[in-house]
PDB file of C-alpha atoms and ligand atoms in Angstrom:
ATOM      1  CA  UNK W  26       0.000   0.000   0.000  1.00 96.00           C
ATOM      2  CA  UNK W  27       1.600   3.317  -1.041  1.00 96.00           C
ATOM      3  CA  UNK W  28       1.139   6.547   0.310  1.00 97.00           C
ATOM      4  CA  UNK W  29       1.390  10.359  -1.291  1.00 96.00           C
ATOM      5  CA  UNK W  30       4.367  10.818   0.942  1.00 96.00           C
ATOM      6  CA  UNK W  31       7.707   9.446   1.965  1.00 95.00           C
ATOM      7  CA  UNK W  32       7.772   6.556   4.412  1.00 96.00           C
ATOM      8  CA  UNK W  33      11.017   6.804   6.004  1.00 94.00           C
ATOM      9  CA  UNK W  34      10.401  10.246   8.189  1.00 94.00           C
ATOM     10  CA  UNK W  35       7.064   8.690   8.958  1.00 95.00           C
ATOM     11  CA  UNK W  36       7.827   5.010  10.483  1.00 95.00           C
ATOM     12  CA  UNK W  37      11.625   4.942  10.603  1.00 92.00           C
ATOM     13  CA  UNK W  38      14.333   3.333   8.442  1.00 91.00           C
ATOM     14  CA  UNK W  39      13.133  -0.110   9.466  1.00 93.00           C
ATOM     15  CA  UNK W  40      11.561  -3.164   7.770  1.00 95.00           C
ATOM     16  CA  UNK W  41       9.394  -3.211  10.835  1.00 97.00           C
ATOM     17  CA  UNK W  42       7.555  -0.368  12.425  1.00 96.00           C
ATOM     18  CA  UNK W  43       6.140  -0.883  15.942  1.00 97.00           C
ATOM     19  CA  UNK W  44       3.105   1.420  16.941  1.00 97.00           C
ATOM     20  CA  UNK W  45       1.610   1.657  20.370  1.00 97.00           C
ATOM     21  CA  UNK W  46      -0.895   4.008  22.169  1.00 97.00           C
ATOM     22  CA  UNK W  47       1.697   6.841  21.753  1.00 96.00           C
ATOM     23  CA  UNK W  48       1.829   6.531  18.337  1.00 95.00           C
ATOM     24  CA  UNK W  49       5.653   7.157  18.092  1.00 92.00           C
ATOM     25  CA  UNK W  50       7.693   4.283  16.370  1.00 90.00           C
ATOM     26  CA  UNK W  51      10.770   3.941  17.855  1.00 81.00           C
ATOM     27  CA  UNK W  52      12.843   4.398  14.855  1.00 73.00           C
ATOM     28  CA  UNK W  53      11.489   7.722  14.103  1.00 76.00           C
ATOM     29  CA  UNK W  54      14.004  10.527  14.026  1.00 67.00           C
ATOM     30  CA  UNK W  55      13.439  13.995  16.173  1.00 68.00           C
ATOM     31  CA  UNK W  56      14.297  16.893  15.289  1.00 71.00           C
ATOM     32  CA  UNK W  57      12.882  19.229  12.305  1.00 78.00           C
ATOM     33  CA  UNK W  58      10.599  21.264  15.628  1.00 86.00           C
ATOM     34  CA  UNK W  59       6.878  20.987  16.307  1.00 89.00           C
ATOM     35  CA  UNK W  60       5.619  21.811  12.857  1.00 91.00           C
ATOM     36  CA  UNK W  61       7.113  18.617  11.282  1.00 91.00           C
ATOM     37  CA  UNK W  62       6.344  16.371  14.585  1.00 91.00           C
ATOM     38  CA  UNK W  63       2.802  17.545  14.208  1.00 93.00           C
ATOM     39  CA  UNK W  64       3.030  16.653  10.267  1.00 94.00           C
ATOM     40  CA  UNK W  65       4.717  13.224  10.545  1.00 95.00           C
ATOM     41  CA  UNK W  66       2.003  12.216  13.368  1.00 95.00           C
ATOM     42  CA  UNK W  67      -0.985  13.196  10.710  1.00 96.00           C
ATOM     43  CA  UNK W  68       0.825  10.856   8.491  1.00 97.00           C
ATOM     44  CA  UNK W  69       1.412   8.474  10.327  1.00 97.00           C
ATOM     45  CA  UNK W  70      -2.519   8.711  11.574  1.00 98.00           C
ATOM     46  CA  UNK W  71      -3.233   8.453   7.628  1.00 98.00           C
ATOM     47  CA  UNK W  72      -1.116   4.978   7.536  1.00 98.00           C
ATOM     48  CA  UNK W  73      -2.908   3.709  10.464  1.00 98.00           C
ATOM     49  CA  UNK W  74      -6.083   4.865   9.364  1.00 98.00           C
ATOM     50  CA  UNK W  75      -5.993   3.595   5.998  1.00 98.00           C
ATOM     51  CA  UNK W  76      -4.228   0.419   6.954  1.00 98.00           C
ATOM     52  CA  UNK W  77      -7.589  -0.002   9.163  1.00 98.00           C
ATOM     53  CA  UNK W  78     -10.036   0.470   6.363  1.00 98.00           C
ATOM     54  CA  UNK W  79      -8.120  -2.137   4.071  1.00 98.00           C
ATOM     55  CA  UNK W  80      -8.122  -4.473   6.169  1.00 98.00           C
ATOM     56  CA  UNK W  81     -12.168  -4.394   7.235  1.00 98.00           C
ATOM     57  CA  UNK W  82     -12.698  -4.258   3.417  1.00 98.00           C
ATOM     58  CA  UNK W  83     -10.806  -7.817   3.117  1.00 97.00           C
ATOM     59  CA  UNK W  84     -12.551  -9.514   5.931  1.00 96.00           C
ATOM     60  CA  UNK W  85     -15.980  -8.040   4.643  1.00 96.00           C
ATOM     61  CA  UNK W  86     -16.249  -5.863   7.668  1.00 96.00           C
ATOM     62  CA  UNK W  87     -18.416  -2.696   8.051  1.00 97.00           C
ATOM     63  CA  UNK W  88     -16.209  -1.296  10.280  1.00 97.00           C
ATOM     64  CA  UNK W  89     -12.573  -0.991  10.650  1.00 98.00           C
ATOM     65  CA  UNK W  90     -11.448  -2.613  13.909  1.00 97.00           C
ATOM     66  CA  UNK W  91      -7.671  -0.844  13.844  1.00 98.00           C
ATOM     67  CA  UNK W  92      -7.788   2.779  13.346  1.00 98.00           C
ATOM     68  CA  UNK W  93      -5.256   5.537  14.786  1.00 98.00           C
ATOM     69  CA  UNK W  94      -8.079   6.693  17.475  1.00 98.00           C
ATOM     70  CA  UNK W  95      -8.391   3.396  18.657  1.00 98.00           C
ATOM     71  CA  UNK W  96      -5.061   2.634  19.146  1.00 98.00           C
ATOM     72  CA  UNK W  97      -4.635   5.779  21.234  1.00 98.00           C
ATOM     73  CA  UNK W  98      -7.473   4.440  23.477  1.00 97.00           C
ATOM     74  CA  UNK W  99      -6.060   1.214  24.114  1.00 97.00           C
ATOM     75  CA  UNK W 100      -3.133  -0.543  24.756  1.00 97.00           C
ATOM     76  CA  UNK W 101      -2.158  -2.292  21.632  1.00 98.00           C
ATOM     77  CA  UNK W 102       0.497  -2.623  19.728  1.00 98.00           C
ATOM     78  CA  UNK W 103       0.936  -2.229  15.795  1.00 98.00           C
ATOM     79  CA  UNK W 104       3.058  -4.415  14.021  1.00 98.00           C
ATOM     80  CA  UNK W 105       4.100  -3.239  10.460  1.00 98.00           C
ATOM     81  CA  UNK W 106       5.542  -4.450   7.602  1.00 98.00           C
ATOM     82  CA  UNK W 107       7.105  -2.330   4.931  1.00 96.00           C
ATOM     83  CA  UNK W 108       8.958  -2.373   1.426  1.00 96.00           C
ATOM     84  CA  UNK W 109      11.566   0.367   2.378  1.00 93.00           C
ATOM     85  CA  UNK W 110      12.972   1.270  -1.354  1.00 92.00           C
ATOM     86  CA  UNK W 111      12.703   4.393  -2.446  1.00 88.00           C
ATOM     87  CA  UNK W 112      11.497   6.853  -2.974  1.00 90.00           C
ATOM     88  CA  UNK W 113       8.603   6.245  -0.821  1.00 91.00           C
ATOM     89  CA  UNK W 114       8.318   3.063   0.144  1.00 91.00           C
ATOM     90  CA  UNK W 115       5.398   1.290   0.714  1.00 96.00           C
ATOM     91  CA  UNK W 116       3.521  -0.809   3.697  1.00 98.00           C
ATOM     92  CA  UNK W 117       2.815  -4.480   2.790  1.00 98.00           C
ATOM     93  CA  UNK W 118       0.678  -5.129   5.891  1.00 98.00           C
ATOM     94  CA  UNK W 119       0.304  -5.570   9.728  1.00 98.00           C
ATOM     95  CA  UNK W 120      -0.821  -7.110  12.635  1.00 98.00           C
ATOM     96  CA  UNK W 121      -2.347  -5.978  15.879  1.00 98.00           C
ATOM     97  CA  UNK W 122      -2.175  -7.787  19.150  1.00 98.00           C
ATOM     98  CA  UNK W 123      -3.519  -6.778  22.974  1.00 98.00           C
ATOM     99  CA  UNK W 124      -3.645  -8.527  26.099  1.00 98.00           C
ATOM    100  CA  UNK W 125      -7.335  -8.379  27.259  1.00 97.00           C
ATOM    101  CA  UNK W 126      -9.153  -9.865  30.127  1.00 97.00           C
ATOM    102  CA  UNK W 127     -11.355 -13.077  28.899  1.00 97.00           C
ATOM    103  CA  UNK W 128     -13.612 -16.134  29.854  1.00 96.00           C
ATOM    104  CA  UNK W 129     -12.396 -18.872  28.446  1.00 96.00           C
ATOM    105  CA  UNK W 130     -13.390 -22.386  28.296  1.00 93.00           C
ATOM    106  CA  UNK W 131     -10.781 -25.517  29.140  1.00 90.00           C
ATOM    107  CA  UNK W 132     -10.809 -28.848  27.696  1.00 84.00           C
ATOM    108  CA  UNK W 133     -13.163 -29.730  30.748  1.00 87.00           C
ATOM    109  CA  UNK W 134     -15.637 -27.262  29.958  1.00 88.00           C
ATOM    110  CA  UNK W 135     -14.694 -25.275  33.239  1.00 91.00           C
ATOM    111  CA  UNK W 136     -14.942 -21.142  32.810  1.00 92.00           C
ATOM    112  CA  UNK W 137     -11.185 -19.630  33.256  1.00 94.00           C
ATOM    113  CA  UNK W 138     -10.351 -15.979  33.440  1.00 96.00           C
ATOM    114  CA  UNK W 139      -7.423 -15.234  31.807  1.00 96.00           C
ATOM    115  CA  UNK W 140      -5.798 -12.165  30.138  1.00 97.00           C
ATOM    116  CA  UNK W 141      -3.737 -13.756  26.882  1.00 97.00           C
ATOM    117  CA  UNK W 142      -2.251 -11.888  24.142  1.00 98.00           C
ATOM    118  CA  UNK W 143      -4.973 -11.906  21.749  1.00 98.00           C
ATOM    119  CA  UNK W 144      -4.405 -11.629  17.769  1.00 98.00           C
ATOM    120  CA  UNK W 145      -6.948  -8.712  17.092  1.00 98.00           C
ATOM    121  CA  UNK W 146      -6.507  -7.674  13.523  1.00 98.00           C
ATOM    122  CA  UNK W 147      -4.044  -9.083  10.504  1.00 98.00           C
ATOM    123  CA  UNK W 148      -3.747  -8.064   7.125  1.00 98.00           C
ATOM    124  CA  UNK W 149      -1.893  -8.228   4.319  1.00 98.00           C
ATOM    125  CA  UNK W 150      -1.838  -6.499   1.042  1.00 98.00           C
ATOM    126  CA  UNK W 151      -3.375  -8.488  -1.669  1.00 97.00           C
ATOM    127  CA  UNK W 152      -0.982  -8.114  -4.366  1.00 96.00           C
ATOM    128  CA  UNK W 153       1.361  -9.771  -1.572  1.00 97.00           C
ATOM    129  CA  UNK W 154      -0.795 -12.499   0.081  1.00 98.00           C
ATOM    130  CA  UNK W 155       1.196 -15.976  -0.138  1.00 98.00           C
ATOM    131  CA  UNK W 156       4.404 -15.112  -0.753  1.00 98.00           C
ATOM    132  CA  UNK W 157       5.431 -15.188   3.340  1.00 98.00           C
ATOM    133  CA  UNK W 158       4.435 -12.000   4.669  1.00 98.00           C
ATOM    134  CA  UNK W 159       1.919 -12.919   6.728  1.00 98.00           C
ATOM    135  CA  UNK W 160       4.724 -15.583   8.461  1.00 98.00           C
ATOM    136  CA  UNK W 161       7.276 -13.203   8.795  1.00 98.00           C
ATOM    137  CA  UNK W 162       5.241 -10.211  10.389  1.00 98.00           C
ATOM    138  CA  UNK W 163       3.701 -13.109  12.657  1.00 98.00           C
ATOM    139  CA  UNK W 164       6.991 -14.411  13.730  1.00 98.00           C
ATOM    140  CA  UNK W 165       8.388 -10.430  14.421  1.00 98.00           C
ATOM    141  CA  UNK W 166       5.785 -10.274  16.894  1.00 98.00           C
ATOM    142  CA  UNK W 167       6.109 -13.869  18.433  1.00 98.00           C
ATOM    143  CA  UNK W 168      10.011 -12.951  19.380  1.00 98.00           C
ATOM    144  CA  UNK W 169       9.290  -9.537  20.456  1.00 97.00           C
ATOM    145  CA  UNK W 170       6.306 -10.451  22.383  1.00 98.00           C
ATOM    146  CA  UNK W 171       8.012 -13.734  23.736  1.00 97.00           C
ATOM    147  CA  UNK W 172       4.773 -15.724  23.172  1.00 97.00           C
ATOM    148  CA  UNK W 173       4.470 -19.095  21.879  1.00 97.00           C
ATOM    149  CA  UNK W 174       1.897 -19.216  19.430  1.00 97.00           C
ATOM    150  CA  UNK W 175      -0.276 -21.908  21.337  1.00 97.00           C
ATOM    151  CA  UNK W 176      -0.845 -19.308  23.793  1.00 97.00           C
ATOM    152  CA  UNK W 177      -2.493 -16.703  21.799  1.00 97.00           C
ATOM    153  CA  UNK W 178      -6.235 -16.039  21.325  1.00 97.00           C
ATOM    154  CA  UNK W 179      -7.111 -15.233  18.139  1.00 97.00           C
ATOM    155  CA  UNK W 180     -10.625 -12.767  17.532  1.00 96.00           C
ATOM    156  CA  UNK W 181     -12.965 -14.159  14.963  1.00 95.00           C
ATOM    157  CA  UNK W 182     -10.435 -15.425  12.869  1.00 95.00           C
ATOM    158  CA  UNK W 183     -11.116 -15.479   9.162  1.00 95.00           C
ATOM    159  CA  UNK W 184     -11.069 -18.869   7.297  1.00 95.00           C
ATOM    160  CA  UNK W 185      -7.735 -17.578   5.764  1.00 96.00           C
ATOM    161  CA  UNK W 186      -6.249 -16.709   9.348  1.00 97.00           C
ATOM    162  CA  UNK W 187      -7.280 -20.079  10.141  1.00 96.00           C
ATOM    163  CA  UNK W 188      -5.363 -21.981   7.217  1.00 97.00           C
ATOM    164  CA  UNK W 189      -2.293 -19.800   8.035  1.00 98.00           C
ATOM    165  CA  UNK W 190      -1.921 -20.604  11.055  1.00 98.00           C
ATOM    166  CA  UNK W 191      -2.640 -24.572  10.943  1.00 98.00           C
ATOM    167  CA  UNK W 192      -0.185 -24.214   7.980  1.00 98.00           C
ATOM    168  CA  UNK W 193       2.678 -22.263   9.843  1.00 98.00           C
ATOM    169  CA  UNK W 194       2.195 -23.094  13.203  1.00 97.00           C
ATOM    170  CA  UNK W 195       0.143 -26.549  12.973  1.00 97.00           C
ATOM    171  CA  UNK W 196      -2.771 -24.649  15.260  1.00 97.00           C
ATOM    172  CA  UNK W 197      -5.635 -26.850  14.042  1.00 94.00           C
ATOM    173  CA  UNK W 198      -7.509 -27.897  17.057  1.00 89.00           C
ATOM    174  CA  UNK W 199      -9.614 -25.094  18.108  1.00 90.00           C
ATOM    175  CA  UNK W 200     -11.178 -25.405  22.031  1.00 89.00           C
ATOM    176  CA  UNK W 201     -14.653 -24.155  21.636  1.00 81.00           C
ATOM    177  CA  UNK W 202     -15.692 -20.883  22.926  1.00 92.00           C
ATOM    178  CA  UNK W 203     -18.914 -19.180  23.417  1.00 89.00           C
ATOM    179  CA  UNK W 204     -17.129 -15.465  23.031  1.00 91.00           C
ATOM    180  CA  UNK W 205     -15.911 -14.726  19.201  1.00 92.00           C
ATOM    181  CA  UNK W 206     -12.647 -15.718  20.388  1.00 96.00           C
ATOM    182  CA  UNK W 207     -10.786 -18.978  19.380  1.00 96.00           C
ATOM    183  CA  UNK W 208      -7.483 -20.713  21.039  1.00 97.00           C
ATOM    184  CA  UNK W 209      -6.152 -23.768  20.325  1.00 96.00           C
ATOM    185  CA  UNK W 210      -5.065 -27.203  22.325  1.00 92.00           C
ATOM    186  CA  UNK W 211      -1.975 -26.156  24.162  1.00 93.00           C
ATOM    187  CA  UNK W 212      -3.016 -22.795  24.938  1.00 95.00           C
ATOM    188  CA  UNK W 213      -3.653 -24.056  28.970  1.00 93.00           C
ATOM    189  CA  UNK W 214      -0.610 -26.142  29.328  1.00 86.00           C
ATOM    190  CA  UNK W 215       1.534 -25.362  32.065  1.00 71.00           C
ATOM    191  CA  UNK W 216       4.704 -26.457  30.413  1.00 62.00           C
ATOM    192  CA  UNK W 217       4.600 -23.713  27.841  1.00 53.00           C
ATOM    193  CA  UNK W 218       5.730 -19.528  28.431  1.00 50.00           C
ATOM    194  CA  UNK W 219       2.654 -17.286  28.730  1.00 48.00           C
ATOM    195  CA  UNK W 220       0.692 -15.498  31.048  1.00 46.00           C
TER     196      UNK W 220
HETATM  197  N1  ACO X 427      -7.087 -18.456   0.766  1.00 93.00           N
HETATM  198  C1  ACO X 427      -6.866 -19.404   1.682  1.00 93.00           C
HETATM  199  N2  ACO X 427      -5.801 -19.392   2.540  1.00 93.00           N
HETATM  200  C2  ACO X 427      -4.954 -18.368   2.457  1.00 93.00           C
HETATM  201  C3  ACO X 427      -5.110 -17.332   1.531  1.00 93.00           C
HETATM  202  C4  ACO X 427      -6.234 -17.411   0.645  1.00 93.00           C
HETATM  203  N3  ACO X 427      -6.470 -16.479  -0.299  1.00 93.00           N
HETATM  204  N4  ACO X 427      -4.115 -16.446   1.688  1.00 93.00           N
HETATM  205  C5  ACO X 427      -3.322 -16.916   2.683  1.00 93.00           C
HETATM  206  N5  ACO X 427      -3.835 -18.083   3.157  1.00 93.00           N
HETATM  207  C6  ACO X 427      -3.252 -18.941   4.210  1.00 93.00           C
HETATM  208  C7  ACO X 427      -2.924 -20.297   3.620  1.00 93.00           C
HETATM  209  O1  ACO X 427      -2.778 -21.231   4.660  1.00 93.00           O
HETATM  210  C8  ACO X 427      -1.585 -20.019   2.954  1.00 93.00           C
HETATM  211  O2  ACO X 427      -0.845 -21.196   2.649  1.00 93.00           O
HETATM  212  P1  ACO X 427      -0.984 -21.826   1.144  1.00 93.00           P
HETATM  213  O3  ACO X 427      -0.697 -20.708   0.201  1.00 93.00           O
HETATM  214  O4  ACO X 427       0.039 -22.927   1.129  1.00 93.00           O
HETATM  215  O5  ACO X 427      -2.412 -22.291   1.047  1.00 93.00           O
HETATM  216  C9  ACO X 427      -0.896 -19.200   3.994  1.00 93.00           C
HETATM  217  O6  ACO X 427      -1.951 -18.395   4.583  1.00 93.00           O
HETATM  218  C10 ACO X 427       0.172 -18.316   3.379  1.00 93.00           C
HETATM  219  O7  ACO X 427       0.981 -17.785   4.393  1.00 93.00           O
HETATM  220  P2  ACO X 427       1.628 -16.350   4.204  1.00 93.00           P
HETATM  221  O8  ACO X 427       2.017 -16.124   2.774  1.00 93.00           O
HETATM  222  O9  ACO X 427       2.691 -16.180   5.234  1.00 93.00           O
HETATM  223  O10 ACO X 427       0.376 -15.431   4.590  1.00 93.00           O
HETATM  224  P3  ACO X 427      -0.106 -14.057   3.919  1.00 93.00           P
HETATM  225  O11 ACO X 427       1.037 -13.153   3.688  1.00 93.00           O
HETATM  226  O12 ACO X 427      -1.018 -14.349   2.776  1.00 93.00           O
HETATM  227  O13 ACO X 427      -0.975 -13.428   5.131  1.00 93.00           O
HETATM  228  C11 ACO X 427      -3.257 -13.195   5.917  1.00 93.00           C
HETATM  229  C12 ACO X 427      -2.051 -14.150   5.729  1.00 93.00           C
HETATM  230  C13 ACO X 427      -2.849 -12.009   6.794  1.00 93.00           C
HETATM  231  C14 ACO X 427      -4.392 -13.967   6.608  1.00 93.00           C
HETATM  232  C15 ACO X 427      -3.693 -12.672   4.525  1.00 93.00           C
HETATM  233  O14 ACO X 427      -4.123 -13.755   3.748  1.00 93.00           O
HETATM  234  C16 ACO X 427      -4.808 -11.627   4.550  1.00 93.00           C
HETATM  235  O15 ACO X 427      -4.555 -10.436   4.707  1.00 93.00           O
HETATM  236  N6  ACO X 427      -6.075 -12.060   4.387  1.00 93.00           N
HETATM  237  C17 ACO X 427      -7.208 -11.142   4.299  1.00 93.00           C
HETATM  238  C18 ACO X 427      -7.545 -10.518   5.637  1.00 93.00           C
HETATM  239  C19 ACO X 427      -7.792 -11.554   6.720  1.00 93.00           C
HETATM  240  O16 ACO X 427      -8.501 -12.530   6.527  1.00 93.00           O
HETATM  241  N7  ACO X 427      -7.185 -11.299   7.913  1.00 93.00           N
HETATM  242  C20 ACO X 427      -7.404 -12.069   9.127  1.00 93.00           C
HETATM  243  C21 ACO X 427      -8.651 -11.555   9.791  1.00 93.00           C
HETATM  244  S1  ACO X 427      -9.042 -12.287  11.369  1.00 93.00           S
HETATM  245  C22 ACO X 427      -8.066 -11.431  12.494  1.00 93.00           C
HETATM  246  O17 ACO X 427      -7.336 -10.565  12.140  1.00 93.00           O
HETATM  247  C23 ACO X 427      -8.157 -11.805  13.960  1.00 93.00           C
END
């Protein structure tokens, strides 16, 4: 996805871009006073924004679930992947995970309340779906997060999120929920990292 602007001053130099609530990516340069701040912030809202709206169109959605609003008012965080070659660059997609607070169901049928990281919104662009992206912008956020992928929930996943991730990360047995959410056998097992 291209934008009518440079990339670089906007998300940093990086092939990844991490956004949270503050909406400041940590590779983004100072400097250039409050005029330009203000500027690269609009753009960056614009990204996010757009990013958002692309996204809700592929999964059918009336709605955008990821815009730069609501990532102020929560505490998410952004993942995003970008083609950095000039001149402007482009973003190729992203993913959004949270922790949130949930009733879940165990293999026993008991109610749990946990708070997992939860895999809110994921998108990629579609003149770059299967070719890996999707893998490698998951995987950025498994490491960074330190989360084993058995120990995520996943919100309404779409039947495409579901064949990625029984394809990448052989996630095929759902536990049935009554919420929109999904997780998958291993995601209570005490031998595993988590929360
Ligand atoms: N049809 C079926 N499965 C697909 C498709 C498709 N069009 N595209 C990707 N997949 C799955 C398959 O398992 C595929 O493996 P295969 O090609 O061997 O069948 C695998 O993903 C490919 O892996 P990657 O190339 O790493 O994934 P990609 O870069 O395509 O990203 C993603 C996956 C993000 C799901 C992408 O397909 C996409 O943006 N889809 C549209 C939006 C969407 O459904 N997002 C998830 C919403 S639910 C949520 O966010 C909680």
């Amino acid at each position: 996805m291209e934008f009518p602007f440079d990339l670089a001053p906007v998300l940093g130099p990086e092939r990844f871009c991490v956004v949270d609530q503050h909406l400041r990516p940590a590779g983004r340069g100072g400097g250039g006073g409050a005029e330009r701040e203000q500027q690269l912030e609009q753009r960056l809202r614009t990204v996010i924004d757009e990013l958002g709206k692309a996204s809700a169109k592929a999964q059918g959605l009336s709605t955008p679930v990821t815009s730069a609003a609501r990532m102020e008012s929560n505490r998410h965080v952004l993942y995003m992947l970008r083609d950095t070659r000039p001149p402007r660059g482009a973003v190729l997609g992203f993913l959004k995970v949270g922790y949130k607070k949930l009733f879940l169901l165990d293999q026993d049928g008991s109610h749990v309340e946990v708070e997992p990281l939860c895999v809110l919104d994921f998108y990629v662009h579609e003149s770059q779906q299967r070719r890996g992206l999707g893998r490698e912008l998951f995987r950025e956020m498994l490491q960074r997060e330190r989360m084993a992928p058995q120990r995520l929930a996943v919100d309404r996943p779409s039947p495409k999120l579901l064949g990625f991730l029984d394809k990448h990360f052989g996630l095929c047995r759902p536990i049935p929920q009554v919420n929109n959410f999904v997780i998958f056998e291993g995601f209570f097992s005490t031998r595993t990292g988590g929360f």
